[in-house]
Each structure stands twice: as C-alpha cells, then as structure tokens.
mmCIF file of C-alpha atoms and ligand atoms in Angstrom:
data_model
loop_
_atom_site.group_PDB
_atom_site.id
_atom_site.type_symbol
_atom_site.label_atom_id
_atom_site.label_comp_id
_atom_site.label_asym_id
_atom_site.label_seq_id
_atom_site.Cartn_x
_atom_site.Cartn_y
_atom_site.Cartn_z
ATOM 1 C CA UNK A 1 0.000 0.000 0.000
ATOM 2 C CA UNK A 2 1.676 3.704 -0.852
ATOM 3 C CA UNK A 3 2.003 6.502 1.622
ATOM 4 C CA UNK A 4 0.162 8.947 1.552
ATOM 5 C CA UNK A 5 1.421 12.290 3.438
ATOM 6 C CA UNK A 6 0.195 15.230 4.775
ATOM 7 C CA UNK A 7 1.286 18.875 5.122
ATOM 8 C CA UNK A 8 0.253 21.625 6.609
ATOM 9 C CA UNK A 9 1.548 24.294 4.647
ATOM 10 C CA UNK A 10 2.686 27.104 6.802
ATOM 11 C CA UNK A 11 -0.352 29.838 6.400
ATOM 12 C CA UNK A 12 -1.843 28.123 3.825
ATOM 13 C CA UNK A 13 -3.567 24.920 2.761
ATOM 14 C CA UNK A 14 -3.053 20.872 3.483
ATOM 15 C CA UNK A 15 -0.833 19.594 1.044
ATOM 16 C CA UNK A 16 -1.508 15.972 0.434
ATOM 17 C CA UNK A 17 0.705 13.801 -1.807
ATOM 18 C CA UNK A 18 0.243 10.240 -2.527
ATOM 19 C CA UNK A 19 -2.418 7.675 -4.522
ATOM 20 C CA UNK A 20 -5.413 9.265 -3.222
ATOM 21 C CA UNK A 21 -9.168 9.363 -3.506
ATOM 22 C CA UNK A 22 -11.161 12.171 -2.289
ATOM 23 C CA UNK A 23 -14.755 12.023 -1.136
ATOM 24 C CA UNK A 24 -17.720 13.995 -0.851
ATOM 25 C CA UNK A 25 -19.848 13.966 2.255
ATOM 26 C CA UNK A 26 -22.586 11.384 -0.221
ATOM 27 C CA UNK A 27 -19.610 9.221 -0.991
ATOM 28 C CA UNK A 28 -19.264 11.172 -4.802
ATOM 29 C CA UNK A 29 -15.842 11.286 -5.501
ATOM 30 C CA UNK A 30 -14.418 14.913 -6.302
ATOM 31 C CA UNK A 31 -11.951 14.204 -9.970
ATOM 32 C CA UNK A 32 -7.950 14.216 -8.898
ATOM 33 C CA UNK A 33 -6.137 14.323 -11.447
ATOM 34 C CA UNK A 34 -2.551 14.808 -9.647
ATOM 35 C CA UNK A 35 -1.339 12.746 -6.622
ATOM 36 C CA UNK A 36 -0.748 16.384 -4.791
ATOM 37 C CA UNK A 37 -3.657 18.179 -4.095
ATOM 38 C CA UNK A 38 -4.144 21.232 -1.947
ATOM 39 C CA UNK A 39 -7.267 21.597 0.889
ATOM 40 C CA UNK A 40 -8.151 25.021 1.882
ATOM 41 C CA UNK A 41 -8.037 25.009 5.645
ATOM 42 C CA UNK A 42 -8.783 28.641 5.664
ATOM 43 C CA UNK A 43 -11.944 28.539 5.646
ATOM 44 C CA UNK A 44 -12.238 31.190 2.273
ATOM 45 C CA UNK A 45 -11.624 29.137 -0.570
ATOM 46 C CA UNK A 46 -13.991 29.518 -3.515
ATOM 47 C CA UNK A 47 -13.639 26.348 -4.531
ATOM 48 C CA UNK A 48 -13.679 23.997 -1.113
ATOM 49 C CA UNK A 49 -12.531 21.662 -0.452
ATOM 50 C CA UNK A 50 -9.759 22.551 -2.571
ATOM 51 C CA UNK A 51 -7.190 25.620 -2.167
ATOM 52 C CA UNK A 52 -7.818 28.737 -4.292
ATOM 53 C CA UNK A 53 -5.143 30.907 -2.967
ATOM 54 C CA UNK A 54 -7.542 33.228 -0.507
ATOM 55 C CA UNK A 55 -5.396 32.132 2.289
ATOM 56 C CA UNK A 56 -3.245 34.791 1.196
ATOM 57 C CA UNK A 57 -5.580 37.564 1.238
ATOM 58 C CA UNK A 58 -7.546 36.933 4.336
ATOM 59 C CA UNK A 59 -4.558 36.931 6.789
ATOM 60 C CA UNK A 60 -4.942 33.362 7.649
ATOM 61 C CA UNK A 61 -2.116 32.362 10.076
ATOM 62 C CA UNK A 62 -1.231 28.907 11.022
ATOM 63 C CA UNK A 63 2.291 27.810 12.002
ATOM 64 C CA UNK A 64 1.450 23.886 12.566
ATOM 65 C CA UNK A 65 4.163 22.018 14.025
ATOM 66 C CA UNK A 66 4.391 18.412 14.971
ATOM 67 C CA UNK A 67 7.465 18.913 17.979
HETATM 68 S S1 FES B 1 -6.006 27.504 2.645
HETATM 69 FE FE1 FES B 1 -5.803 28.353 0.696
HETATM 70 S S2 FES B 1 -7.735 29.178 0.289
HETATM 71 FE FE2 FES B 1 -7.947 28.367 2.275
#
C-alpha cells in the first residue's frame, strides 16, 4: 500500500501527496487528477474543499508544528 502524506503548509492549505481518492460527504468522488492536491483550511476558498489561494488575502495564520 503507498504513503500517503500530509502537510500543513505554513499559512496556507493541506498539502496531500500520494495515490489518493477524495470524497464527498454522499460518498461522490471529487476528480484528482494529480497525486498532490491542496485543501483550503482557511476557511475562504472559492472552490472547497480545494485551495484557491484566498489564504493569502484573508490573513490566515497557522504555524502547525508536529514537535
Ligand atoms: S487555505 Fe488556501 S484558500 Fe484556504
């Protein structure tokens, strides 16, 4: 089975790399074509549950560390 990781980007969105699949509260699956995809944890994203980049713009501030 392949890895898949996990990111928190600092101030910005979940990066997630790896074979993934990613589903929709019904079960639908959402189309990834890339194994890195980006999840707005912001909260502002256009486009949830993916990243659009308004991270940047809304002053979102996150500095997740695992230590
Ligand atoms: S984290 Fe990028 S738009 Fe929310």
């Amino acid at each position: 089975m392949a890895d898949v990781t996990i990111t928190p980007r600092k101030n910005g969105p979940y990066m997630v790399q790896g074979p993934l699949k990613l589903i929709d509260p019904a079960g639908n699956e959402f189309t990834v074509e890339e194994d890195i995809i980006f999840l707005c944890r912001c909260g502002e994203s256009e486009n949830k549950p993916f990243c659009d980049g308004a991270h940047r713009s809304c002053g979102f501030e996150a500095d997740t560390t695992a230590g």
